[in-house]
Amino acid sequence: MNSKKELWILLASFVLPIAFGTAFFYLSPTSFTQHTVNYGQFVNPVITTTKQDVSFVDTQSGLQGLWTLAYATKQCDSVCIKALQDIKTVRILMNEDMRRIQSLLLMTSKAKAQQADALVGHASEALNRQLNQFPESSLFLIDPLGNVMLRYDSKNLEIKRVIKDLKRLFKYSRIG
């Protein structure tokens, strides 16, 4: 075999896999994002919060610095109490990572709530409008930077799946 043929074969063996991979990526972009390993539903687009979006009752806490499991509702009824107990169970079952999670009862109306187990906060009008696109009584996971990133259905909440999501996030997260 002459040297030109060897050069073309060598060049093709390096260029063709890159060309095929690039073509597959651009011709079928949903192949890479169609299946995820998380159990919660991604909030897309991500809702970013600021300090003014949540006004806390009886405390000067904030969403920054800790992972937050927030239950958003207009008023706290029996479903709300069960969801808050589920959040407490998730925190306890996270063992040593329990201190990285805080629970929040996020009131989307000006109703009063007396819950000793969770922080209580009222959502601003801007945050309220963004959360209204989701079903009533949703459970949200907020990252330490204040981004609402995952949503769970609180009526059919599977605690083991929430814990798996949190453990996976904590394993790869450098924040919170």
mmCIF file of N, CA, C and O in Angstrom, residues 8 10 16-17 36 39 43-45 73 77 79 81 100 115 125-126 138 143 153 175:
data_model
loop_
_atom_site.group_PDB
_atom_site.id
_atom_site.type_symbol
_atom_site.label_atom_id
_atom_site.label_comp_id
_atom_site.label_asym_id
_atom_site.label_seq_id
_atom_site.Cartn_x
_atom_site.Cartn_y
_atom_site.Cartn_z
ATOM 1 N N TRP A 8 -4.852 8.560 4.015
ATOM 2 C CA TRP A 8 -6.313 8.739 3.924
ATOM 3 C C TRP A 8 -7.056 7.796 4.874
ATOM 4 O O TRP A 8 -8.049 8.177 5.479
ATOM 5 N N LEU A 10 -5.876 6.567 7.707
ATOM 6 C CA LEU A 10 -5.615 7.084 9.050
ATOM 7 C C LEU A 10 -6.452 8.330 9.329
ATOM 8 O O LEU A 10 -7.058 8.462 10.398
ATOM 9 N N LEU A 16 -14.039 10.434 10.666
ATOM 10 C CA LEU A 16 -15.385 9.877 10.497
ATOM 11 C C LEU A 16 -16.150 9.709 11.819
ATOM 12 O O LEU A 16 -17.327 10.062 11.877
ATOM 13 N N PRO A 17 -15.551 9.193 12.905
ATOM 14 C CA PRO A 17 -16.331 9.105 14.154
ATOM 15 C C PRO A 17 -16.783 10.471 14.679
ATOM 16 O O PRO A 17 -17.904 10.610 15.162
ATOM 17 N N THR A 36 -34.287 10.970 31.491
ATOM 18 C CA THR A 36 -33.507 11.469 32.616
ATOM 19 C C THR A 36 -33.577 10.459 33.747
ATOM 20 O O THR A 36 -34.425 9.574 33.753
ATOM 21 N N TYR A 39 -36.572 11.654 39.369
ATOM 22 C CA TYR A 39 -37.966 11.270 39.549
ATOM 23 C C TYR A 39 -38.894 12.474 39.598
ATOM 24 O O TYR A 39 -40.066 12.368 39.300
ATOM 25 N N VAL A 43 -38.497 21.830 36.369
ATOM 26 C CA VAL A 43 -39.170 23.101 36.168
ATOM 27 C C VAL A 43 -38.443 23.777 35.018
ATOM 28 O O VAL A 43 -37.292 24.171 35.154
ATOM 29 N N ASN A 44 -39.115 23.852 33.880
ATOM 30 C CA ASN A 44 -38.478 24.384 32.686
ATOM 31 C C ASN A 44 -39.339 25.480 32.102
ATOM 32 O O ASN A 44 -40.470 25.212 31.720
ATOM 33 N N PRO A 45 -38.901 26.703 32.064
ATOM 34 C CA PRO A 45 -37.594 27.206 32.456
ATOM 35 C C PRO A 45 -37.479 27.310 33.979
ATOM 36 O O PRO A 45 -38.481 27.413 34.685
ATOM 37 N N THR A 73 -48.892 26.407 48.642
ATOM 38 C CA THR A 73 -50.335 26.251 48.738
ATOM 39 C C THR A 73 -50.971 27.574 49.126
ATOM 40 O O THR A 73 -50.295 28.483 49.598
ATOM 41 N N ASP A 77 -54.266 22.794 54.670
ATOM 42 C CA ASP A 77 -55.330 21.862 55.024
ATOM 43 C C ASP A 77 -54.712 20.494 55.328
ATOM 44 O O ASP A 77 -53.522 20.394 55.607
ATOM 45 N N VAL A 79 -54.077 17.967 53.335
ATOM 46 C CA VAL A 79 -53.066 17.598 52.347
ATOM 47 C C VAL A 79 -51.758 18.317 52.651
ATOM 48 O O VAL A 79 -50.665 17.747 52.530
ATOM 49 N N ILE A 81 -50.722 19.371 55.642
ATOM 50 C CA ILE A 81 -50.115 18.785 56.841
ATOM 51 C C ILE A 81 -49.411 17.476 56.511
ATOM 52 O O ILE A 81 -48.300 17.219 56.980
ATOM 53 N N ARG A 100 -28.377 20.022 55.399
ATOM 54 C CA ARG A 100 -28.288 20.725 54.124
ATOM 55 C C ARG A 100 -29.661 21.067 53.550
ATOM 56 O O ARG A 100 -29.744 21.735 52.527
ATOM 57 N N GLN A 115 -47.354 26.547 61.634
ATOM 58 C CA GLN A 115 -46.645 25.283 61.503
ATOM 59 C C GLN A 115 -45.290 25.444 62.179
ATOM 60 O O GLN A 115 -44.481 26.254 61.759
ATOM 61 N N GLU A 125 -45.911 38.580 44.403
ATOM 62 C CA GLU A 125 -46.817 38.481 43.260
ATOM 63 C C GLU A 125 -46.107 37.885 42.045
ATOM 64 O O GLU A 125 -46.677 37.066 41.323
ATOM 65 N N ALA A 126 -44.866 38.272 41.816
ATOM 66 C CA ALA A 126 -44.115 37.754 40.670
ATOM 67 C C ALA A 126 -43.881 36.250 40.795
ATOM 68 O O ALA A 126 -44.101 35.490 39.842
ATOM 69 N N SER A 138 -48.233 21.774 45.070
ATOM 70 C CA SER A 138 -47.027 21.133 44.548
ATOM 71 C C SER A 138 -45.892 21.276 45.547
ATOM 72 O O SER A 138 -45.833 22.227 46.317
ATOM 73 N N ASP A 143 -32.777 25.032 44.877
ATOM 74 C CA ASP A 143 -31.349 24.849 45.141
ATOM 75 C C ASP A 143 -30.806 25.983 46.016
ATOM 76 O O ASP A 143 -31.505 26.965 46.267
ATOM 77 N N ASP A 153 -45.442 15.921 42.808
ATOM 78 C CA ASP A 153 -46.867 15.929 43.132
ATOM 79 C C ASP A 153 -46.994 15.483 44.587
ATOM 80 O O ASP A 153 -46.667 14.349 44.920
ATOM 81 N N ILE A 175 -22.365 23.074 46.106
ATOM 82 C CA ILE A 175 -22.990 24.175 46.858
ATOM 83 C C ILE A 175 -23.977 23.612 47.850
ATOM 84 O O ILE A 175 -24.543 22.551 47.660
#
